CSV table of C-alpha atoms and ligand atoms in Angstrom, one decimal:
chain,number,residue,atom,x,y,z
A,16,MET,CA,-177.2,-100.9,60.1
A,17,ILE,CA,-178.3,-100.3,56.5
A,18,VAL,CA,-179.0,-103.7,54.8
A,19,THR,CA,-180.6,-103.8,51.4
A,20,HIS,CA,-183.4,-106.3,51.0
A,21,ILE,CA,-182.6,-108.8,48.2
A,22,PRO,CA,-185.8,-110.6,46.9
A,23,ASP,CA,-185.1,-114.3,46.9
A,24,ASP,CA,-186.2,-114.7,43.2
A,25,HIS,CA,-183.5,-112.3,42.1
A,26,PRO,CA,-181.3,-114.1,39.5
A,27,ARG,CA,-178.1,-112.9,41.3
A,28,TYR,CA,-179.5,-113.6,44.8
A,29,VAL,CA,-176.6,-115.6,46.3
A,30,SER,CA,-173.9,-113.3,44.9
A,31,LEU,CA,-175.8,-110.2,46.2
A,32,LYS,CA,-176.4,-111.8,49.6
A,33,ILE,CA,-172.6,-112.4,49.9
A,34,ARG,CA,-172.0,-108.8,48.9
A,35,GLU,CA,-174.3,-107.6,51.6
A,36,LYS,CA,-172.3,-109.5,54.2
A,37,ILE,CA,-169.1,-107.7,53.1
A,38,VAL,CA,-170.9,-104.4,53.3
A,39,GLU,CA,-172.1,-105.3,56.9
A,40,GLY,CA,-168.5,-106.2,57.7
A,41,VAL,CA,-167.4,-102.7,56.6
A,42,GLN,CA,-170.2,-101.1,58.7
A,43,MET,CA,-169.1,-103.1,61.7
A,44,ALA,CA,-165.5,-101.9,61.0
A,45,ILE,CA,-164.1,-105.4,60.7
A,46,THR,CA,-163.7,-105.3,57.0
A,47,SER,CA,-161.6,-102.6,55.3
A,48,MET,CA,-162.8,-100.5,52.4
A,49,GLN,CA,-160.1,-102.2,50.3
A,50,GLY,CA,-161.7,-105.5,51.2
A,51,LEU,CA,-164.8,-104.5,49.2
A,52,VAL,CA,-162.6,-104.1,46.1
A,53,ALA,CA,-161.0,-107.5,46.8
A,54,GLN,CA,-164.5,-109.1,47.0
A,55,GLY,CA,-165.3,-107.5,43.6
A,56,ARG,CA,-162.3,-109.1,42.1
A,57,GLY,CA,-163.4,-112.4,43.6
A,58,GLU,CA,-167.0,-112.0,42.2
A,59,ALA,CA,-165.6,-111.5,38.7
A,60,PHE,CA,-163.7,-114.8,38.9
A,61,ASP,CA,-166.6,-116.6,40.5
A,62,TYR,CA,-168.8,-115.5,37.5
A,63,LEU,CA,-166.2,-116.9,35.1
A,64,ILE,CA,-166.0,-120.2,36.9
A,65,GLY,CA,-169.8,-120.5,37.0
A,66,GLU,CA,-170.4,-119.8,40.7
A,67,ARG,CA,-170.1,-123.4,41.8
A,68,THR,CA,-167.5,-125.7,43.3
A,69,ILE,CA,-165.7,-127.3,40.4
A,70,GLU,CA,-164.6,-130.9,40.8
A,71,SER,CA,-160.9,-130.1,41.1
A,72,ALA,CA,-161.6,-127.6,43.9
A,73,ALA,CA,-163.5,-130.3,45.8
A,74,VAL,CA,-160.4,-132.5,45.4
A,75,ALA,CA,-158.1,-129.7,46.7
A,76,GLU,CA,-160.5,-129.1,49.6
A,77,ARG,CA,-160.2,-132.8,50.6
A,78,VAL,CA,-156.4,-132.7,50.4
A,79,ALA,CA,-156.4,-129.5,52.5
A,80,VAL,CA,-158.5,-131.3,55.1
A,81,ALA,CA,-156.1,-134.2,55.1
A,82,TYR,CA,-153.1,-131.8,55.7
A,83,LEU,CA,-155.0,-130.1,58.5
A,84,LEU,CA,-155.9,-133.4,60.2
A,85,ILE,CA,-152.4,-134.7,60.2
A,86,ALA,CA,-150.8,-131.4,61.2
A,87,GLN,CA,-149.0,-130.9,64.6
A,88,LYS,CA,-149.9,-127.2,64.8
A,89,PRO,CA,-152.6,-126.2,62.3
A,90,VAL,CA,-153.6,-122.5,62.2
A,91,ILE,CA,-156.4,-120.8,60.3
A,92,SER,CA,-155.5,-117.2,59.4
A,93,VAL,CA,-158.5,-114.8,59.5
A,94,ASN,CA,-158.8,-111.5,57.7
A,95,GLY,CA,-161.5,-108.9,57.6
A,96,ASN,CA,-163.2,-110.4,54.6
A,97,THR,CA,-163.4,-114.0,55.9
A,98,ALA,CA,-164.5,-112.8,59.3
A,99,ALA,CA,-167.4,-111.0,57.7
A,100,LEU,CA,-168.3,-113.8,55.2
A,101,VAL,CA,-167.8,-117.0,57.1
A,102,PRO,CA,-167.4,-116.5,60.8
A,103,ARG,CA,-169.4,-119.6,61.8
A,104,ALA,CA,-167.7,-121.9,59.4
A,105,LEU,CA,-164.2,-120.7,60.5
A,106,VAL,CA,-165.1,-121.5,64.1
A,107,SER,CA,-166.6,-124.9,63.2
A,108,LEU,CA,-163.6,-125.9,61.1
A,109,ALA,CA,-161.1,-124.8,63.8
A,110,ASP,CA,-163.1,-126.8,66.4
A,111,ILE,CA,-163.3,-130.1,64.6
A,112,ILE,CA,-159.7,-129.9,63.3
A,113,GLY,CA,-158.4,-128.7,66.6
A,114,ALA,CA,-156.7,-125.7,64.9
A,115,GLN,CA,-156.0,-122.2,66.3
A,116,LEU,CA,-157.7,-119.2,64.8
A,117,GLU,CA,-155.4,-116.2,64.3
A,118,VAL,CA,-156.4,-112.7,63.0
A,119,ASN,CA,-154.0,-111.3,60.5
A,120,LEU,CA,-154.6,-108.1,58.6
A,121,PHE,CA,-153.0,-106.1,55.8
A,122,HIS,CA,-154.7,-102.9,57.0
A,123,ARG,CA,-153.9,-103.6,60.7
A,124,SER,CA,-154.9,-101.8,63.8
A,125,ASP,CA,-155.1,-103.3,67.3
A,126,ALA,CA,-158.7,-102.0,67.5
A,127,ARG,CA,-159.7,-103.9,64.3
A,128,VAL,CA,-157.9,-107.1,65.4
A,129,HIS,CA,-159.8,-106.8,68.7
A,130,ARG,CA,-163.2,-106.3,66.9
A,131,ILE,CA,-162.6,-109.4,64.7
A,132,ILE,CA,-161.7,-111.5,67.7
A,133,GLU,CA,-164.9,-110.4,69.5
A,134,HIS,CA,-166.9,-111.1,66.3
A,135,LEU,CA,-165.5,-114.6,66.1
A,136,LYS,CA,-166.2,-115.1,69.8
A,137,ALA,CA,-169.8,-114.0,69.2
A,138,HIS,CA,-169.9,-116.9,66.7
A,139,GLY,CA,-168.7,-119.4,69.2
A,140,ALA,CA,-164.9,-119.1,69.1
A,141,GLY,CA,-162.8,-119.8,72.2
A,142,ASN,CA,-159.3,-118.4,72.3
A,143,VAL,CA,-158.4,-116.4,69.2
A,144,LEU,CA,-154.7,-115.4,68.5
A,145,GLY,CA,-153.5,-112.2,66.7
A,146,LEU,CA,-153.4,-109.5,69.3
A,147,LYS,CA,-149.9,-110.3,70.7
A,148,GLY,CA,-148.1,-109.9,67.4
A,149,ASP,CA,-144.8,-111.0,69.1
A,150,ALA,CA,-143.2,-112.4,65.9
A,151,ARG,CA,-142.5,-111.1,62.5
A,152,LEU,CA,-142.2,-112.6,59.0
A,153,ASP,CA,-139.6,-111.0,56.7
A,154,LEU,CA,-142.1,-108.7,54.9
A,155,SER,CA,-142.4,-104.9,54.7
A,156,HIS,CA,-146.1,-104.7,55.4
A,157,ASP,CA,-148.3,-105.4,58.4
A,158,ARG,CA,-149.3,-108.9,57.4
A,159,ALA,CA,-145.7,-109.7,58.6
A,160,ILE,CA,-147.0,-109.3,62.2
A,161,VAL,CA,-147.9,-112.7,63.6
A,162,ASP,CA,-148.1,-114.6,66.9
A,163,GLN,CA,-145.1,-116.7,67.9
A,164,GLU,CA,-147.3,-119.5,69.1
A,165,GLY,CA,-149.6,-119.2,66.1
A,166,ILE,CA,-148.7,-118.7,62.5
A,167,TYR,CA,-145.0,-118.4,63.2
A,168,ALA,CA,-144.8,-121.9,64.8
A,169,ALA,CA,-147.5,-123.5,62.6
A,170,ASP,CA,-146.7,-126.4,60.3
A,171,VAL,CA,-149.9,-126.1,58.3
A,172,VAL,CA,-151.6,-122.8,57.7
A,173,LEU,CA,-155.0,-122.2,56.0
A,174,VAL,CA,-154.9,-118.7,54.5
A,175,PRO,CA,-158.2,-117.9,52.8
A,176,LEU,CA,-157.8,-114.7,50.8
A,177,GLU,CA,-154.1,-114.3,51.3
A,178,ASP,CA,-151.7,-111.7,49.9
A,179,GLY,CA,-149.3,-113.2,47.4
A,180,ASP,CA,-146.0,-112.3,48.9
A,181,ARG,CA,-146.9,-113.5,52.4
A,182,CYS,CA,-148.2,-116.8,50.9
A,183,LYS,CA,-144.8,-117.3,49.3
A,184,LYS,CA,-143.0,-116.3,52.4
A,185,LEU,CA,-144.9,-118.9,54.5
A,186,VAL,CA,-144.1,-121.6,51.9
A,187,ASP,CA,-140.4,-120.5,51.9
A,188,MET,CA,-140.4,-121.0,55.7
A,189,GLY,CA,-141.2,-124.6,55.1
A,190,LYS,CA,-144.9,-124.5,56.0
A,191,ILE,CA,-147.7,-126.3,54.2
A,192,VAL,CA,-149.9,-123.4,52.9
A,193,ILE,CA,-153.5,-123.9,51.8
A,194,SER,CA,-155.0,-120.9,50.0
A,195,VAL,CA,-158.6,-120.2,49.0
A,196,ASP,CA,-158.6,-117.8,46.0
A,197,LEU,CA,-161.0,-117.6,43.0
A,198,ASN,CA,-158.2,-116.3,40.7
A,199,PRO,CA,-156.1,-119.4,39.7
A,200,LEU,CA,-153.4,-117.0,38.4
A,201,SER,CA,-152.9,-114.8,41.5
A,202,ARG,CA,-149.5,-115.0,43.1
A,203,THR,CA,-151.2,-116.6,46.1
A,204,SER,CA,-152.7,-119.4,43.9
A,205,LEU,CA,-149.4,-120.0,42.1
A,206,SER,CA,-147.3,-120.2,45.3
A,207,ALA,CA,-149.6,-122.2,47.7
A,208,THR,CA,-149.0,-125.9,48.5
A,209,VAL,CA,-152.7,-126.5,48.0
A,210,THR,CA,-154.7,-124.0,46.0
A,211,ILE,CA,-158.5,-124.0,46.4
A,212,VAL,CA,-160.1,-122.2,43.5
A,213,ASP,CA,-163.5,-121.7,45.0
A,214,ASN,CA,-165.5,-119.0,46.8
A,215,VAL,CA,-164.5,-118.9,50.4
A,216,THR,CA,-168.2,-119.1,51.3
A,217,ARG,CA,-168.5,-122.5,49.6
A,218,ALA,CA,-165.0,-123.7,50.4
A,219,LEU,CA,-165.3,-123.4,54.1
A,220,ASP,CA,-168.7,-125.1,54.3
A,221,ASN,CA,-167.3,-128.0,52.1
A,222,MET,CA,-164.3,-128.3,54.3
A,223,VAL,CA,-166.4,-128.6,57.5
A,224,GLN,CA,-168.4,-131.4,55.8
A,225,PHE,CA,-165.3,-133.2,54.5
A,226,THR,CA,-163.6,-133.0,57.9
A,227,LYS,CA,-166.6,-134.7,59.5
A,228,GLU,CA,-166.3,-137.5,57.0
A,229,MET,CA,-162.5,-137.8,57.1
A,230,LYS,CA,-161.9,-137.4,60.8
A,231,LYS,CA,-162.2,-141.2,61.2
A,232,ASP,CA,-159.6,-141.9,58.5
A,233,SER,CA,-156.2,-143.3,59.5
A,234,LYS,CA,-153.0,-141.3,59.1
A,235,GLU,CA,-152.0,-143.7,56.3
A,236,GLN,CA,-155.3,-143.0,54.4
A,237,LEU,CA,-154.8,-139.3,54.9
A,238,ARG,CA,-151.2,-139.5,53.7
A,239,SER,CA,-152.2,-141.4,50.6
A,240,ILE,CA,-154.8,-138.7,49.7
A,241,ILE,CA,-151.9,-136.1,50.0
A,242,ASP,CA,-149.4,-138.2,48.1
A,243,SER,CA,-151.6,-138.6,45.0
A,244,TYR,CA,-152.1,-134.8,44.8
A,245,ASP,CA,-150.6,-132.5,42.1
A,246,ASN,CA,-151.4,-128.8,42.6
A,247,ARG,CA,-150.3,-127.8,39.1
A,248,LYS,CA,-153.0,-130.1,37.7
A,249,ILE,CA,-155.5,-128.4,39.9
A,250,LEU,CA,-154.5,-125.0,38.6
A,251,ALA,CA,-154.7,-126.2,35.0
A,252,ASP,CA,-158.1,-127.7,35.7
A,253,ALA,CA,-159.4,-124.4,37.1
A,254,MET,CA,-158.3,-122.5,34.0
A,255,TYR,CA,-159.9,-125.2,31.8
A,256,ALA,CA,-163.1,-124.9,33.7
A,257,ILE,CA,-163.2,-121.2,33.1
A,258,GLN,CA,-162.6,-121.7,29.4
A,259,GLU,CA,-165.3,-124.4,29.2
A,260,ASN,CA,-167.8,-122.3,31.1
A,261,LEU,CA,-167.2,-119.3,28.8
A,262,LYS,CA,-167.5,-121.5,25.7
A,263,ASN,CA,-170.8,-123.0,26.9
A,264,GLN,CA,-172.2,-119.6,27.7
A,265,THR,CA,-171.1,-118.2,24.4
A,266,GLU,CA,-172.7,-121.0,22.5
A,267,ARG,CA,-175.9,-120.8,24.6
A,268,GLU,CA,-176.2,-117.2,23.5
A,269,GLY,CA,-175.9,-118.2,19.9
A,270,ILE,CA,-172.5,-116.6,19.5
A,271,GLU,CA,-169.9,-118.6,17.6
A,272,TRP,CA,-166.9,-119.7,19.8
A,273,ILE,CA,-163.7,-119.1,17.9
B,17,LIG,P1,-152.1,-111.8,44.9
B,17,LIG,O1,-151.6,-110.9,46.0
B,17,LIG,O2,-152.2,-113.2,45.4
B,17,LIG,O3,-151.3,-111.7,43.6
B,17,LIG,P2,-154.2,-110.0,44.2
B,17,LIG,O4,-153.2,-108.9,44.6
B,17,LIG,O5,-154.6,-110.1,42.8
B,17,LIG,O6,-153.6,-111.4,44.6
B,17,LIG,P3,-155.6,-109.4,46.5
B,17,LIG,O7,-156.2,-108.0,46.3
B,17,LIG,O8,-154.4,-109.5,47.3
B,17,LIG,O9,-155.5,-110.0,45.0
B,17,LIG,O10,-156.8,-110.3,47.1
B,17,LIG,C1,-158.0,-110.6,46.5
B,17,LIG,C2,-157.9,-112.0,46.0
B,17,LIG,O11,-158.9,-112.7,46.7
B,17,LIG,C3,-158.3,-112.0,44.5
B,17,LIG,O12,-157.5,-113.0,43.8
B,17,LIG,C4,-159.7,-112.5,44.5
B,17,LIG,O13,-160.0,-113.3,43.4
B,17,LIG,C5,-159.8,-113.3,45.8
B,17,LIG,N1,-161.2,-113.3,46.4
B,17,LIG,C6,-161.8,-112.2,46.8
B,17,LIG,N2,-163.0,-112.5,47.4
B,17,LIG,C7,-163.1,-113.9,47.4
B,17,LIG,C8,-164.0,-114.8,47.8
B,17,LIG,N3,-165.1,-114.5,48.4
B,17,LIG,N4,-163.7,-116.1,47.7
B,17,LIG,C9,-162.5,-116.5,47.1
B,17,LIG,N5,-161.6,-115.7,46.6
B,17,LIG,C10,-161.9,-114.4,46.8
B,18,LIG,MG1,-152.3,-108.9,46.6
C-alpha cells in the first residue's frame, strides 16, 4: 500500500491525514473513485467552517444521540467513505446504542459490500447488514437496495454522507433521518430531520462520547432534548458560522470585509 508520510508539523496535518485514509480506502477497494471527489467537496466546506465542531453541530450531535437512544430500531448506514474514515467509531457507536450497521452503496457491487463488511468486522463489528438487499426504496439508483430487517424497517437512521434524494425518500417514509454533511445547503442537509454540519471524523467521535454521557438519561430527559430542537436554526447557524469565519480570516489578512 502506498501511503505518503505527512510530517506532524505540517500546517494541514489533520486534513491531509484524513485524505490519506480515503486514498487507502480506494486502494483497499472499499471506497469508490467518486468517493475521493465527494471527500474533496467536504474538505472545501470544512475549510470554510474552520475545521472544528461548531457549537450548533454539537447540539445536533446530542439530539441525534437522543433520537438513537430512544429508537426501537436504530440503523447506521455505512458507505465506502465512512468505512474508510471512521470504521472504529461506527462500530463503537453501534455497540453502545444497540444499533445495526448496514452497508449501503451508490456504486454498489456485492464484492464491495462484502469487503466493507469484512473491514468493519476487522474493526470489531459483529453482524453487519447489507448483503441481502431484499427490499427496495422507490429510487432509480442502487442506494435503493436495502435490507428488509435493517434500513427498510428502521425508525431512526443515521446516514453519514448521504445522497440527497435517498435522504428525502427515507424522511418521506416517516423515518427520523440524521445526516452528517459539511455542506449546510446540500439536498441531504436540507431534508434530514437532524442535520449535523461537521466532518464525519469529528462527528462520530463526539457522538460516541455523548452517548456514553447520555445513556443514563431517562426517556423523558431525552424527549425534552428532542422537543426543544429546531433543525432550521441549526442550518442557519452553520451558514452564519461560515460567514463569520470568512469575515475573521479576511480581517486577519488585512483585507477589508465589505
Ligand atoms: P446532495 O446529494 O445531498 O445534494 P451533493 O450531491 O452535493 O449532496 P454528494 O456528492 O452526494 O454531494 O456527497 C458529498 C457530500 O458529502 C457533500 O455535501 C460533502 O460536503 C459531504 N462530505 C464529504 N466528505 C465529508 C466528510 N468527511 N465529512 C462530512 N461531510 C462530508
Ligand atoms: Mg448527491
